[in-house]
Tab-separated table of C-alpha atoms in Angstrom:
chain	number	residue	atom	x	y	z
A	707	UNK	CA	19.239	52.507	-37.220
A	708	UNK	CA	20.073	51.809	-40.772
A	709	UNK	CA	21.788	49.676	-42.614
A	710	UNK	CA	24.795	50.938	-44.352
A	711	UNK	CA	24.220	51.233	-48.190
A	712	UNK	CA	27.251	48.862	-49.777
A	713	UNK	CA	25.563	46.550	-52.596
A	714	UNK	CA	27.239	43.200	-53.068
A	715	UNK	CA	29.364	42.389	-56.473
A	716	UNK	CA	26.082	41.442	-57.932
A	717	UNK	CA	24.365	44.896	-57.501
A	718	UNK	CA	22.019	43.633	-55.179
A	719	UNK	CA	21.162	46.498	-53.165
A	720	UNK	CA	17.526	45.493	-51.756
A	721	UNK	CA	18.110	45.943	-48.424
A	722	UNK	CA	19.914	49.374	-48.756
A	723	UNK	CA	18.565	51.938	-46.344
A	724	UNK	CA	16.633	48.557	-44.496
A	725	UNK	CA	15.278	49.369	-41.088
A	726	UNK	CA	14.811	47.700	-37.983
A	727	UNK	CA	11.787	48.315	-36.022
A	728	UNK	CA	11.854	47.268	-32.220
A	729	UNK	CA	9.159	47.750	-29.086
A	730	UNK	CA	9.994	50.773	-29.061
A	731	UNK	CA	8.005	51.506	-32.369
A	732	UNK	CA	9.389	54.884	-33.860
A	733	UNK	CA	7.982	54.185	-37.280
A	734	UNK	CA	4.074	54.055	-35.770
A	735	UNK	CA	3.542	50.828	-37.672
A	736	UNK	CA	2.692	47.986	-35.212
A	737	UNK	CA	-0.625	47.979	-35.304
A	738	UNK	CA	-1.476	45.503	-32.469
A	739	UNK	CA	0.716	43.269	-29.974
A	740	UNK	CA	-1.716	40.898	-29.662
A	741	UNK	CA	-0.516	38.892	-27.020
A	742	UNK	CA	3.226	40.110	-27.815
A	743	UNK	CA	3.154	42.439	-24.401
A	744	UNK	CA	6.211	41.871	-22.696
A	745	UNK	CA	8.691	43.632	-23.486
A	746	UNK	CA	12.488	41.555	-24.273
A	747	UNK	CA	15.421	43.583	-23.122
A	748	UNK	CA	18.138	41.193	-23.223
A	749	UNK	CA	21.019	41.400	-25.200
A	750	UNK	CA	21.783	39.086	-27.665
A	751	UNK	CA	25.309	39.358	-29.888
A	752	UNK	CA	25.402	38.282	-33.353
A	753	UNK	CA	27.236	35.392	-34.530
A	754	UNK	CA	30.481	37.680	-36.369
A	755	UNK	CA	30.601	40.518	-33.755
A	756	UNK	CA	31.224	41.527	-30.617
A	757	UNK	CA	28.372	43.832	-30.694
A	758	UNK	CA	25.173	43.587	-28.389
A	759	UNK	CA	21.683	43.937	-30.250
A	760	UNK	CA	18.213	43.282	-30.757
A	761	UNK	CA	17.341	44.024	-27.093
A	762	UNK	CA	14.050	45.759	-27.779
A	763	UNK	CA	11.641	43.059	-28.880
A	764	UNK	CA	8.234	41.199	-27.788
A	765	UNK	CA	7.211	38.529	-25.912
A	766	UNK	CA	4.518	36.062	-25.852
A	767	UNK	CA	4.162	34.241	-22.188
A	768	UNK	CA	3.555	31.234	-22.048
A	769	UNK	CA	-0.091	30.874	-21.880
A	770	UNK	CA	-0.813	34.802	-22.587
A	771	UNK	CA	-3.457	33.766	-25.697
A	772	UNK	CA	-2.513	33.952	-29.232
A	773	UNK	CA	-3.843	36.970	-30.722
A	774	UNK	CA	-1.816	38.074	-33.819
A	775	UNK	CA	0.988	40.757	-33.158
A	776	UNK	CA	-0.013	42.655	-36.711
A	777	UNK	CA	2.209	45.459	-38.544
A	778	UNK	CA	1.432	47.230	-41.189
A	779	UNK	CA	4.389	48.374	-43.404
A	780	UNK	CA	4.923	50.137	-46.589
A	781	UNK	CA	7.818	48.119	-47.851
A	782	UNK	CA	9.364	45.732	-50.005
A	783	UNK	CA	11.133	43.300	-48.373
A	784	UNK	CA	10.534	42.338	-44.486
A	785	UNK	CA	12.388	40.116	-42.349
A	786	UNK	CA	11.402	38.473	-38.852
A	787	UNK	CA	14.147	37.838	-36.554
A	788	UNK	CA	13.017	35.376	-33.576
A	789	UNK	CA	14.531	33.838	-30.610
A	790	UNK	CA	14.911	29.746	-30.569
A	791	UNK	CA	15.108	28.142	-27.601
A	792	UNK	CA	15.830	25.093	-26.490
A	793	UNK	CA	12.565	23.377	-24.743
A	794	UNK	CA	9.554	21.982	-25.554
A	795	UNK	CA	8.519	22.295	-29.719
A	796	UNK	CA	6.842	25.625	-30.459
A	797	UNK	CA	6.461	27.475	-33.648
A	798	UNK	CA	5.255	31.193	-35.201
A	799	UNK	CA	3.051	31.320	-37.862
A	800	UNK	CA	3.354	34.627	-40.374
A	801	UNK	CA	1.192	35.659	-42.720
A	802	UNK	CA	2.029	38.844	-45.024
A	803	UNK	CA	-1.391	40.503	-46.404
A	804	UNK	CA	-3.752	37.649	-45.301
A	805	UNK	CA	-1.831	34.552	-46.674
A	806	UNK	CA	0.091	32.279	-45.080
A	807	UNK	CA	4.059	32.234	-45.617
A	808	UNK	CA	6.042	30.233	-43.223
A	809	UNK	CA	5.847	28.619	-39.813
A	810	UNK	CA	9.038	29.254	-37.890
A	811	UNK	CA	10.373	27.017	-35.396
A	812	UNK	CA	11.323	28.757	-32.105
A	813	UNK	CA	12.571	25.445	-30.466
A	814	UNK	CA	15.508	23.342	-30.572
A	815	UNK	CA	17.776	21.134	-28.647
A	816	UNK	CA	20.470	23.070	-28.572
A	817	UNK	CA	19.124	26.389	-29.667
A	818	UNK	CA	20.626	28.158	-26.533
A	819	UNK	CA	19.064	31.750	-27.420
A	820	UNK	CA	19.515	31.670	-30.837
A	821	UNK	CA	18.575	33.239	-33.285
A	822	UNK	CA	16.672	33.020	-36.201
A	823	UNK	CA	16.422	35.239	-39.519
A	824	UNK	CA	12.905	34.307	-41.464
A	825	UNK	CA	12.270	36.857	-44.885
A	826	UNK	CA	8.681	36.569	-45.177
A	827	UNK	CA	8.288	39.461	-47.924
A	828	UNK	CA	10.725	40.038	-50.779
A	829	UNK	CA	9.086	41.922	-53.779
A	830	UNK	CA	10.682	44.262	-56.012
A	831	UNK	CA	8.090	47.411	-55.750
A	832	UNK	CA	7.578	49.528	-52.325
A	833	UNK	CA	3.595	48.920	-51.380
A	834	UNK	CA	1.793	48.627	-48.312
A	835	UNK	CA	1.674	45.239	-46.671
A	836	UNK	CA	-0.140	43.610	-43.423
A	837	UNK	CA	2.274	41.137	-41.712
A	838	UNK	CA	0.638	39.135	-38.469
A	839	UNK	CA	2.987	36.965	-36.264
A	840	UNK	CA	1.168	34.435	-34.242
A	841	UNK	CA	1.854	30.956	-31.819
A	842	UNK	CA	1.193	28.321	-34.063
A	843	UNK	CA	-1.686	26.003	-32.362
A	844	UNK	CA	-0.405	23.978	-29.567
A	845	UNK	CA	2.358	26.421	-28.974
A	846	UNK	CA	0.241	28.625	-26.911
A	847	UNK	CA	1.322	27.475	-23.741
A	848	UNK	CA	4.842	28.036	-25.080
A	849	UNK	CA	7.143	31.551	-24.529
A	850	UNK	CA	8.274	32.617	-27.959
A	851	UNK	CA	10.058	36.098	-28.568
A	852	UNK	CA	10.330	38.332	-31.318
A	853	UNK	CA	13.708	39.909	-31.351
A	854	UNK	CA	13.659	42.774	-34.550
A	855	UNK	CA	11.520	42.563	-37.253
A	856	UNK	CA	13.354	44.688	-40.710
A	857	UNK	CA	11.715	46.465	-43.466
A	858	UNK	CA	13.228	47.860	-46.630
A	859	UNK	CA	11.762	50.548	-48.743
């Protein structure tokens, strides 16, 4: 899939050509699941369509283990697109080439499925990046879900 080409008034055209990657892993660049093995195939609709999507992503059982679901990605920009729910407080943390970014929170009363857009990368030159997704610690005995993950070249 990729995202039609149509910068903004502003020129801003860094996500042009942007592509998600799923499970099903065309691209070759998820390195490791870590303990991302199921597999999500719901469909979830986007807030200003009628549209189904993002029915291809990972899960982490509750309880699974927390090793790191890693990609590696040449890219400039990368976004994570998770699932919220609403139970018990549980959170991602991603790192992009060994340093921490941002710790996501996949909980919320209310969060009914939602979901929720994190960019973790946004750099002006195409290079090769390592991006790991892991539970933060105490939300390993906590489901959390990956929907899409989105790269940019």
């Amino acid at each position: 899939y990729t995202v039609p080409a149509e910068p903004s008034a502003e020129g801003n055209d860094k996500f042009e050509n942007a592509r998600i990657l799923d499970n099903t892993d065309v691209a070759g660049m998820i390195e490791s699941t870590g303990a991302f093995v199921a597999k999500d195939t719901a469909f979830y609709s986007t807030n200003n369509s009628d549209t189904t999507a993002l029915h291809k992503g990972w899960v982490r059982e509750a309880g699974s283990g927390n090793e790191d679901l890693v990609v590696r990605a040449e890219c400039k920009n990368f976004i994570v697109v998770l699932k919220q729910t609403n139970g018990a407080e549980a959170s991602v943390d991603i790192y992009v080439d060994g340093n921490f970014v941002t710790k996501v929170n996949t909980s919320q009363q209310g969060g009914w499925n939602n979901s929720v857009t994190e960019l973790v990368l946004d750099e002006t030159e195409v290079s090769m990046h390592e991006i790991r997704i892991r539970a933060t610690e105490g939300s390993e005995d906590k489901q959390q879900t990956i929907l899409a993950m989105c790269y940019s070249r």
